[in-house]
mmCIF file of C-alpha atoms in Angstrom:
data_model
loop_
_atom_site.group_PDB
_atom_site.id
_atom_site.type_symbol
_atom_site.label_atom_id
_atom_site.label_comp_id
_atom_site.label_asym_id
_atom_site.label_seq_id
_atom_site.Cartn_x
_atom_site.Cartn_y
_atom_site.Cartn_z
ATOM 1 C CA MET A 1253 110.303 129.061 58.131
ATOM 2 C CA ASN A 1254 112.577 127.830 60.920
ATOM 3 C CA HIS A 1255 110.288 125.621 62.995
ATOM 4 C CA PHE A 1256 113.156 124.801 65.368
ATOM 5 C CA SER A 1257 113.809 128.420 66.397
ATOM 6 C CA ALA A 1258 112.031 127.759 69.713
ATOM 7 C CA ILE A 1259 114.938 125.503 70.697
ATOM 8 C CA ILE A 1260 117.472 128.022 71.979
ATOM 9 C CA GLY A 1261 121.195 127.277 71.974
ATOM 10 C CA GLN A 1262 124.310 126.772 69.869
ATOM 11 C CA SER A 1263 126.108 124.137 71.931
ATOM 12 C CA PRO A 1264 127.393 121.058 70.046
ATOM 13 C CA ALA A 1265 124.779 118.846 71.698
ATOM 14 C CA ILE A 1266 121.904 121.112 70.644
ATOM 15 C CA ASP A 1267 123.251 121.571 67.101
ATOM 16 C CA SER A 1268 123.460 117.797 66.694
ATOM 17 C CA LEU A 1269 119.978 117.319 68.157
ATOM 18 C CA ILE A 1270 118.379 119.847 65.796
ATOM 19 C CA ARG A 1271 120.126 118.365 62.752
ATOM 20 C CA SER A 1272 118.728 114.936 63.606
ATOM 21 C CA ALA A 1273 115.271 116.339 64.382
ATOM 22 C CA ARG A 1274 115.093 118.101 60.989
ATOM 23 C CA ILE A 1275 115.805 114.808 59.213
ATOM 24 C CA VAL A 1276 113.252 112.954 61.336
ATOM 25 C CA ALA A 1277 110.580 115.626 60.786
ATOM 26 C CA ALA A 1278 110.602 114.989 57.034
ATOM 27 C CA THR A 1279 109.473 111.378 57.596
ATOM 28 C CA ASP A 1280 106.608 109.652 59.381
ATOM 29 C CA VAL A 1281 108.885 107.584 61.595
ATOM 30 C CA THR A 1282 107.979 107.012 65.256
ATOM 31 C CA VAL A 1283 110.173 109.086 67.579
ATOM 32 C CA LEU A 1284 111.077 108.616 71.251
ATOM 33 C CA LEU A 1285 112.321 111.745 73.029
ATOM 34 C CA LYS A 1286 114.477 111.068 76.077
ATOM 35 C CA GLY A 1287 115.597 113.537 78.703
ATOM 36 C CA GLU A 1288 115.230 114.778 82.239
ATOM 37 C CA THR A 1289 112.170 116.733 83.337
ATOM 38 C CA GLY A 1290 112.303 120.306 82.076
ATOM 39 C CA THR A 1291 114.697 119.763 79.158
ATOM 40 C CA GLY A 1292 112.128 120.778 76.527
ATOM 41 C CA LYS A 1293 110.781 117.506 75.155
ATOM 42 C CA GLU A 1294 107.350 118.938 74.335
ATOM 43 C CA VAL A 1295 108.939 121.961 72.630
ATOM 44 C CA LEU A 1296 110.974 119.607 70.430
ATOM 45 C CA ALA A 1297 107.923 117.430 69.684
ATOM 46 C CA THR A 1298 106.002 120.529 68.591
ATOM 47 C CA ALA A 1299 108.870 121.631 66.344
ATOM 48 C CA ILE A 1300 109.039 118.190 64.701
ATOM 49 C CA GLN A 1301 105.302 118.265 64.058
ATOM 50 C CA GLN A 1302 105.390 121.800 62.616
ATOM 51 C CA ALA A 1303 108.243 120.858 60.275
ATOM 52 C CA SER A 1304 106.477 117.702 59.078
ATOM 53 C CA ALA A 1305 104.057 117.022 56.251
ATOM 54 C CA ARG A 1306 101.348 116.773 58.944
ATOM 55 C CA ALA A 1307 101.844 120.382 60.092
ATOM 56 C CA ASN A 1308 98.342 121.429 59.015
ATOM 57 C CA LYS A 1309 96.704 118.459 60.699
ATOM 58 C CA ALA A 1310 95.802 117.881 64.346
ATOM 59 C CA PHE A 1311 98.532 117.891 66.988
ATOM 60 C CA ILE A 1312 97.285 116.461 70.282
ATOM 61 C CA SER A 1313 99.256 115.995 73.509
ATOM 62 C CA LEU A 1314 98.590 113.660 76.392
ATOM 63 C CA ASN A 1315 100.545 113.380 79.627
ATOM 64 C CA CYS A 1316 100.269 109.690 80.427
ATOM 65 C CA ALA A 1317 100.950 110.368 84.119
ATOM 66 C CA ALA A 1318 98.074 112.834 84.448
ATOM 67 C CA LEU A 1319 95.198 110.348 84.223
ATOM 68 C CA PRO A 1320 94.260 107.341 86.395
ATOM 69 C CA GLU A 1321 94.490 103.893 84.824
ATOM 70 C CA SER A 1322 90.684 103.621 84.751
ATOM 71 C CA LEU A 1323 90.396 106.613 82.389
ATOM 72 C CA ILE A 1324 93.463 106.501 80.167
ATOM 73 C CA GLU A 1325 92.202 103.683 77.909
ATOM 74 C CA SER A 1326 89.005 105.592 77.207
ATOM 75 C CA GLU A 1327 90.990 108.808 76.668
ATOM 76 C CA LEU A 1328 93.272 107.182 74.106
ATOM 77 C CA PHE A 1329 90.871 104.899 72.241
ATOM 78 C CA GLY A 1330 87.376 106.172 73.113
ATOM 79 C CA HIS A 1331 84.436 104.247 74.520
ATOM 80 C CA LYS A 1332 80.907 103.127 73.661
ATOM 81 C CA LYS A 1333 77.838 104.266 75.531
ATOM 82 C CA GLY A 1334 77.138 102.034 78.526
ATOM 83 C CA SER A 1335 80.561 100.360 78.481
ATOM 84 C CA PHE A 1336 81.144 101.389 82.108
ATOM 85 C CA THR A 1337 79.472 103.409 84.841
ATOM 86 C CA GLY A 1338 79.243 107.013 83.726
ATOM 87 C CA ALA A 1339 79.622 106.278 79.991
ATOM 88 C CA SER A 1340 76.391 108.028 79.057
ATOM 89 C CA ALA A 1341 77.356 108.540 75.408
ATOM 90 C CA ASP A 1342 79.866 107.384 72.809
ATOM 91 C CA LYS A 1343 83.206 109.162 73.227
ATOM 92 C CA GLN A 1344 85.875 109.709 70.582
ATOM 93 C CA GLY A 1345 89.435 108.831 71.654
ATOM 94 C CA LEU A 1346 92.560 110.867 71.049
ATOM 95 C CA PHE A 1347 93.698 108.517 68.281
ATOM 96 C CA GLN A 1348 90.493 109.282 66.374
ATOM 97 C CA ALA A 1349 90.822 112.992 67.074
ATOM 98 C CA ALA A 1350 94.424 112.954 65.797
ATOM 99 C CA ASP A 1351 93.649 110.930 62.643
ATOM 100 C CA GLY A 1352 95.856 112.251 59.848
ATOM 101 C CA GLY A 1353 97.950 114.198 62.327
ATOM 102 C CA THR A 1354 100.300 113.681 65.277
ATOM 103 C CA LEU A 1355 99.783 112.390 68.813
ATOM 104 C CA PHE A 1356 102.376 113.307 71.454
ATOM 105 C CA LEU A 1357 102.450 110.904 74.408
ATOM 106 C CA ASP A 1358 104.452 112.521 77.195
ATOM 107 C CA GLU A 1359 105.760 110.493 80.149
ATOM 108 C CA ILE A 1360 105.094 107.276 78.229
ATOM 109 C CA ASN A 1361 106.951 105.503 81.055
ATOM 110 C CA SER A 1362 103.838 106.041 83.214
ATOM 111 C CA LEU A 1363 101.515 104.198 80.815
ATOM 112 C CA PRO A 1364 99.928 101.229 82.665
ATOM 113 C CA LEU A 1365 100.934 97.764 81.483
ATOM 114 C CA SER A 1366 97.290 96.960 80.777
ATOM 115 C CA ILE A 1367 97.179 99.720 78.131
ATOM 116 C CA GLN A 1368 100.603 99.064 76.611
ATOM 117 C CA ALA A 1369 99.432 96.008 74.610
ATOM 118 C CA LYS A 1370 96.585 98.002 73.038
ATOM 119 C CA LEU A 1371 98.940 100.832 72.157
ATOM 120 C CA LEU A 1372 101.374 98.375 70.558
ATOM 121 C CA ARG A 1373 98.603 96.916 68.396
ATOM 122 C CA CYS A 1374 97.539 100.400 67.335
ATOM 123 C CA LEU A 1375 101.106 101.342 66.385
ATOM 124 C CA GLU A 1376 101.702 98.138 64.428
ATOM 125 C CA SER A 1377 98.398 97.828 62.562
ATOM 126 C CA GLY A 1378 96.779 101.258 62.793
ATOM 127 C CA GLU A 1379 93.787 99.556 64.431
ATOM 128 C CA CYS A 1380 92.299 100.774 67.701
ATOM 129 C CA LEU A 1381 89.484 99.326 69.769
ATOM 130 C CA ALA A 1382 87.212 101.572 71.808
ATOM 131 C CA VAL A 1383 86.245 100.443 75.306
ATOM 132 C CA GLY A 1384 83.067 98.358 75.086
ATOM 133 C CA ASP A 1385 83.255 97.932 71.299
ATOM 134 C CA ILE A 1386 83.933 94.738 69.332
ATOM 135 C CA LYS A 1387 84.843 96.277 65.996
ATOM 136 C CA PRO A 1388 88.182 98.093 65.680
ATOM 137 C CA TYR A 1389 88.597 101.312 63.719
ATOM 138 C CA LYS A 1390 91.569 102.346 61.572
ATOM 139 C CA VAL A 1391 93.588 105.533 62.031
ATOM 140 C CA ASP A 1392 96.607 107.174 60.412
ATOM 141 C CA VAL A 1393 98.459 108.830 63.285
ATOM 142 C CA ARG A 1394 102.119 109.660 63.769
ATOM 143 C CA VAL A 1395 103.176 109.031 67.369
ATOM 144 C CA ILE A 1396 105.909 110.982 69.134
ATOM 145 C CA SER A 1397 106.505 109.810 72.693
ATOM 146 C CA ALA A 1398 108.693 111.096 75.498
ATOM 147 C CA THR A 1399 110.142 109.734 78.709
ATOM 148 C CA ASN A 1400 112.064 111.157 81.654
ATOM 149 C CA ALA A 1401 112.780 107.664 83.011
ATOM 150 C CA ASP A 1402 115.163 104.873 82.060
ATOM 151 C CA LEU A 1403 112.918 102.496 80.097
ATOM 152 C CA ASP A 1404 115.611 99.801 80.066
ATOM 153 C CA LYS A 1405 115.376 99.624 83.863
ATOM 154 C CA GLN A 1406 111.583 99.549 83.717
ATOM 155 C CA ILE A 1407 111.696 96.687 81.206
ATOM 156 C CA LYS A 1408 113.996 94.689 83.507
ATOM 157 C CA ALA A 1409 111.636 95.394 86.409
ATOM 158 C CA GLY A 1410 108.661 94.163 84.366
ATOM 159 C CA GLU A 1411 107.058 97.617 84.319
ATOM 160 C CA PHE A 1412 107.333 98.285 80.583
ATOM 161 C CA ARG A 1413 106.888 95.982 77.598
ATOM 162 C CA SER A 1414 110.065 95.441 75.605
ATOM 163 C CA ASP A 1415 108.119 94.996 72.341
ATOM 164 C CA LEU A 1416 106.422 98.377 72.833
ATOM 165 C CA PHE A 1417 109.772 99.974 73.637
ATOM 166 C CA PHE A 1418 111.292 98.717 70.380
ATOM 167 C CA ARG A 1419 108.259 99.991 68.461
ATOM 168 C CA LEU A 1420 108.496 103.446 70.049
ATOM 169 C CA ASN A 1421 112.288 103.639 69.919
ATOM 170 C CA VAL A 1422 112.633 103.601 66.116
ATOM 171 C CA VAL A 1423 114.431 106.961 66.262
ATOM 172 C CA PRO A 1424 115.542 108.021 69.768
ATOM 173 C CA LEU A 1425 116.466 111.667 70.324
ATOM 174 C CA GLU A 1426 118.059 112.586 73.656
ATOM 175 C CA LEU A 1427 117.806 116.101 75.057
ATOM 176 C CA PRO A 1428 120.831 117.000 77.184
ATOM 177 C CA PRO A 1429 120.342 118.403 80.696
ATOM 178 C CA LEU A 1430 121.084 122.102 81.091
ATOM 179 C CA ALA A 1431 124.122 121.337 83.273
ATOM 180 C CA GLN A 1432 125.749 119.750 80.195
ATOM 181 C CA ARG A 1433 125.113 122.740 77.946
ATOM 182 C CA THR A 1434 126.019 125.694 80.161
ATOM 183 C CA GLU A 1435 127.279 127.613 77.113
ATOM 184 C CA ASP A 1436 123.604 128.048 76.162
ATOM 185 C CA ILE A 1437 122.550 129.653 79.450
ATOM 186 C CA GLU A 1438 123.152 133.258 78.324
ATOM 187 C CA SER A 1439 121.179 132.727 75.096
ATOM 188 C CA LEU A 1440 118.313 131.185 77.056
ATOM 189 C CA ILE A 1441 118.329 134.064 79.557
ATOM 190 C CA LYS A 1442 118.170 136.656 76.750
ATOM 191 C CA HIS A 1443 115.255 134.787 75.183
ATOM 192 C CA PHE A 1444 113.300 134.584 78.444
ATOM 193 C CA MET A 1445 114.021 138.193 79.404
ATOM 194 C CA VAL A 1446 112.625 139.479 76.097
ATOM 195 C CA LEU A 1447 109.601 137.212 76.549
ATOM 196 C CA PHE A 1448 108.801 138.468 80.049
ATOM 197 C CA GLU A 1449 109.568 142.091 79.179
ATOM 198 C CA ASP A 1450 106.799 141.861 76.578
ATOM 199 C CA THR A 1451 104.481 139.817 78.815
ATOM 200 C CA TYR A 1452 104.601 142.114 81.846
ATOM 201 C CA THR A 1453 105.528 145.427 80.135
ATOM 202 C CA LEU A 1454 108.484 145.832 82.485
ATOM 203 C CA THR A 1455 112.090 146.741 81.747
ATOM 204 C CA ALA A 1456 114.077 143.531 81.757
ATOM 205 C CA PRO A 1457 116.868 143.256 84.342
ATOM 206 C CA LYS A 1458 120.423 142.425 83.338
ATOM 207 C CA PHE A 1459 122.782 139.889 84.876
ATOM 208 C CA SER A 1460 126.251 140.885 86.043
ATOM 209 C CA LYS A 1461 129.215 138.711 85.049
ATOM 210 C CA PRO A 1462 129.522 137.227 88.582
ATOM 211 C CA ALA A 1463 125.806 136.371 88.522
ATOM 212 C CA LEU A 1464 126.154 134.640 85.157
ATOM 213 C CA LYS A 1465 129.190 132.748 86.446
ATOM 214 C CA THR A 1466 127.128 131.597 89.438
ATOM 215 C CA LEU A 1467 124.310 130.416 87.172
ATOM 216 C CA LYS A 1468 126.731 128.453 84.987
ATOM 217 C CA ALA A 1469 128.187 126.703 88.050
ATOM 218 C CA TYR A 1470 124.750 125.601 89.262
ATOM 219 C CA SER A 1471 123.567 122.007 88.695
ATOM 220 C CA TRP A 1472 120.061 122.911 87.374
ATOM 221 C CA PRO A 1473 118.023 119.924 88.634
ATOM 222 C CA GLY A 1474 114.916 121.507 87.047
ATOM 223 C CA ASN A 1475 116.729 122.202 83.762
ATOM 224 C CA ILE A 1476 115.332 124.827 81.351
ATOM 225 C CA ARG A 1477 112.003 124.981 83.175
ATOM 226 C CA GLU A 1478 113.838 126.002 86.350
ATOM 227 C CA LEU A 1479 115.810 128.679 84.454
ATOM 228 C CA ARG A 1480 112.609 129.998 82.873
ATOM 229 C CA ASN A 1481 110.901 130.264 86.262
ATOM 230 C CA LEU A 1482 113.923 132.066 87.706
ATOM 231 C CA CYS A 1483 113.947 134.567 84.829
ATOM 232 C CA GLU A 1484 110.226 135.224 85.236
ATOM 233 C CA ARG A 1485 110.583 135.805 88.972
ATOM 234 C CA LEU A 1486 113.530 138.178 88.579
ATOM 235 C CA SER A 1487 111.884 140.017 85.672
ATOM 236 C CA ILE A 1488 109.072 140.984 88.040
ATOM 237 C CA LEU A 1489 110.902 141.493 91.330
ATOM 238 C CA LEU A 1490 114.063 143.167 89.976
ATOM 239 C CA ALA A 1491 112.780 144.873 86.824
ATOM 240 C CA GLY A 1492 115.279 147.322 85.313
ATOM 241 C CA ARG A 1493 118.048 146.441 87.775
ATOM 242 C CA VAL A 1494 121.408 144.736 87.444
ATOM 243 C CA ILE A 1495 121.209 141.320 89.082
ATOM 244 C CA GLU A 1496 124.248 140.443 91.169
ATOM 245 C CA ALA A 1497 125.126 136.997 92.479
ATOM 246 C CA GLU A 1498 123.791 137.910 95.940
ATOM 247 C CA ASN A 1499 120.360 138.676 94.398
ATOM 248 C CA LEU A 1500 119.974 135.050 93.334
ATOM 249 C CA PRO A 1501 118.064 132.557 95.541
ATOM 250 C CA PRO A 1502 120.133 130.860 98.278
ATOM 251 C CA GLU A 1503 120.495 127.547 96.445
ATOM 252 C CA PHE A 1504 122.456 129.286 93.674
ATOM 253 C CA ASN A 1505 125.035 130.706 96.030
ATOM 254 C CA ASN A 1506 126.085 127.464 97.693
ATOM 255 C CA LYS A 1507 129.774 127.039 96.946
ATOM 256 C CA ILE A 1508 129.205 123.397 96.045
ATOM 257 C CA SER A 1509 125.868 122.267 94.615
ATOM 258 C CA SER A 1510 124.424 119.142 96.196
ATOM 259 C CA ASN A 1511 124.313 117.544 92.735
ATOM 260 C CA ALA A 1512 127.713 118.716 91.533
ATOM 261 C CA PRO A 1513 130.771 116.455 91.558
ATOM 262 C CA ILE A 1514 133.353 117.331 94.209
ATOM 263 C CA ALA A 1515 136.778 117.619 92.636
ATOM 264 C CA THR A 1516 139.211 116.683 95.411
ATOM 265 C CA ASP A 1517 141.549 114.311 93.590
ATOM 266 C CA PHE A 1518 143.229 116.814 91.291
ATOM 267 C CA THR A 1519 145.323 119.872 92.076
ATOM 268 C CA LEU A 1520 146.461 122.356 89.461
ATOM 269 C CA PRO A 1521 150.275 122.104 89.246
ATOM 270 C CA GLU A 1522 152.243 125.201 90.262
ATOM 271 C CA THR A 1523 153.735 125.282 86.762
ATOM 272 C CA GLY A 1524 150.294 125.157 85.141
ATOM 273 C CA LEU A 1525 149.192 122.763 82.410
ATOM 274 C CA LYS A 1526 147.998 122.596 78.815
ATOM 275 C CA LEU A 1527 144.237 122.157 79.103
ATOM 276 C CA ASP A 1528 143.729 120.978 75.508
ATOM 277 C CA THR A 1529 146.410 118.316 75.916
ATOM 278 C CA LEU A 1530 144.878 117.150 79.207
ATOM 279 C CA GLU A 1531 141.404 116.984 77.670
ATOM 280 C CA ALA A 1532 142.654 114.954 74.689
ATOM 281 C CA ASN A 1533 144.511 112.611 77.044
ATOM 282 C CA LEU A 1534 141.432 112.040 79.214
ATOM 283 C CA ILE A 1535 139.309 111.319 76.135
ATOM 284 C CA TYR A 1536 141.943 108.832 74.957
ATOM 285 C CA GLN A 1537 141.948 107.118 78.369
ATOM 286 C CA ALA A 1538 138.146 106.918 78.466
ATOM 287 C CA LEU A 1539 137.944 105.428 74.962
ATOM 288 C CA ASN A 1540 140.715 102.976 75.783
ATOM 289 C CA ARG A 1541 139.027 101.888 79.027
ATOM 290 C CA THR A 1542 135.665 101.312 77.297
ATOM 291 C CA LYS A 1543 137.241 99.691 74.205
ATOM 292 C CA GLY A 1544 136.005 102.532 72.023
ATOM 293 C CA ASN A 1545 132.402 102.648 73.291
ATOM 294 C CA ARG A 1546 131.543 106.321 72.925
ATOM 295 C CA SER A 1547 128.397 106.313 75.053
ATOM 296 C CA GLN A 1548 130.231 104.698 77.985
ATOM 297 C CA SER A 1549 133.208 107.021 77.460
ATOM 298 C CA ALA A 1550 130.920 110.058 77.608
ATOM 299 C CA LYS A 1551 129.468 108.808 80.914
ATOM 300 C CA LEU A 1552 132.972 108.368 82.354
ATOM 301 C CA LEU A 1553 133.810 111.939 81.392
ATOM 302 C CA GLY A 1554 130.512 113.385 82.640
ATOM 303 C CA ILE A 1555 129.472 114.794 79.257
ATOM 304 C CA SER A 1556 126.888 113.939 76.602
ATOM 305 C CA ARG A 1557 127.753 111.641 73.704
ATOM 306 C CA ASP A 1558 127.323 114.521 71.228
ATOM 307 C CA THR A 1559 129.740 116.695 73.224
ATOM 308 C CA LEU A 1560 132.246 113.838 73.254
ATOM 309 C CA LEU A 1561 131.984 113.475 69.461
ATOM 310 C CA TYR A 1562 132.480 117.228 69.064
ATOM 311 C CA ARG A 1563 135.604 117.165 71.250
ATOM 312 C CA MET A 1564 136.965 114.054 69.518
ATOM 313 C CA HIS A 1565 136.659 115.911 66.212
ATOM 314 C CA LYS A 1566 138.288 118.978 67.777
ATOM 315 C CA HIS A 1567 141.308 116.927 68.896
ATOM 316 C CA GLY A 1568 141.571 114.949 65.649
ATOM 317 C CA PHE A 1569 140.461 111.540 66.910
ATOM 318 C CA ALA A 1570 139.446 109.017 64.268
ATOM 319 C CA MET A 1571 135.655 109.190 63.936
#
């Protein structure tokens, strides 16, 4: 069974991500998923869990930003009766509930500093301590965490423990933003249209070529979640119709997206150019400027590291 079928796309970045995730799923290693809001981190975490040896065990998710600091410790580790006002009975924590299975900690960047030390101890020793208790309990839990923030910056600002980061970041997997994988937009649209056709028993609309071109030129600040919401809205409002560019919301029809780079320093020569040669030359310049650092080169070129590696291979660069 293909547990990663929920991750739609064939772009180089997605292919590379899924290959790595399949390898990771076969182990019990701690995984840190990185990516902007709406890129599908929880979908990937679920796929990793379903492809793992813990697939038949508990899979529990917690959004670390959804609870106040006063409650999150009790939610994670449990509490004893009378340990604080309102603790009228013993309460099992999520680590106990997930024993033998997987715990997904979303928005781990929002975890309060006061809780981070307890989480680190739990990850390193398997021992957790309930609020108000003096005797720790042991658990066997695989932790997958996710962040939409730059943890390096938070560490420098004193907002995140570096030792916890290194413990969570054993295998980092980065989900690319939708704007960097526009070749997947049509596949994602087809997937969502079939989904909403079944959900609402309505004939799915179709997108004209100009409409698709407009969608591919958009910056997608909300990523896949934004595309999904758009498809759901249009499936209901324009069922059975052909969607033209003018049918899209106003923000899609701005000639220049507020988040898109403005290309004013390059003009296509009258005689034309060889795009492949230009691309190879720009890659060479970026690698030369960064002394071969591929991550920095990818940032200079405005693409993901996986896309850079794919294009280096395409142009015959030494890997």
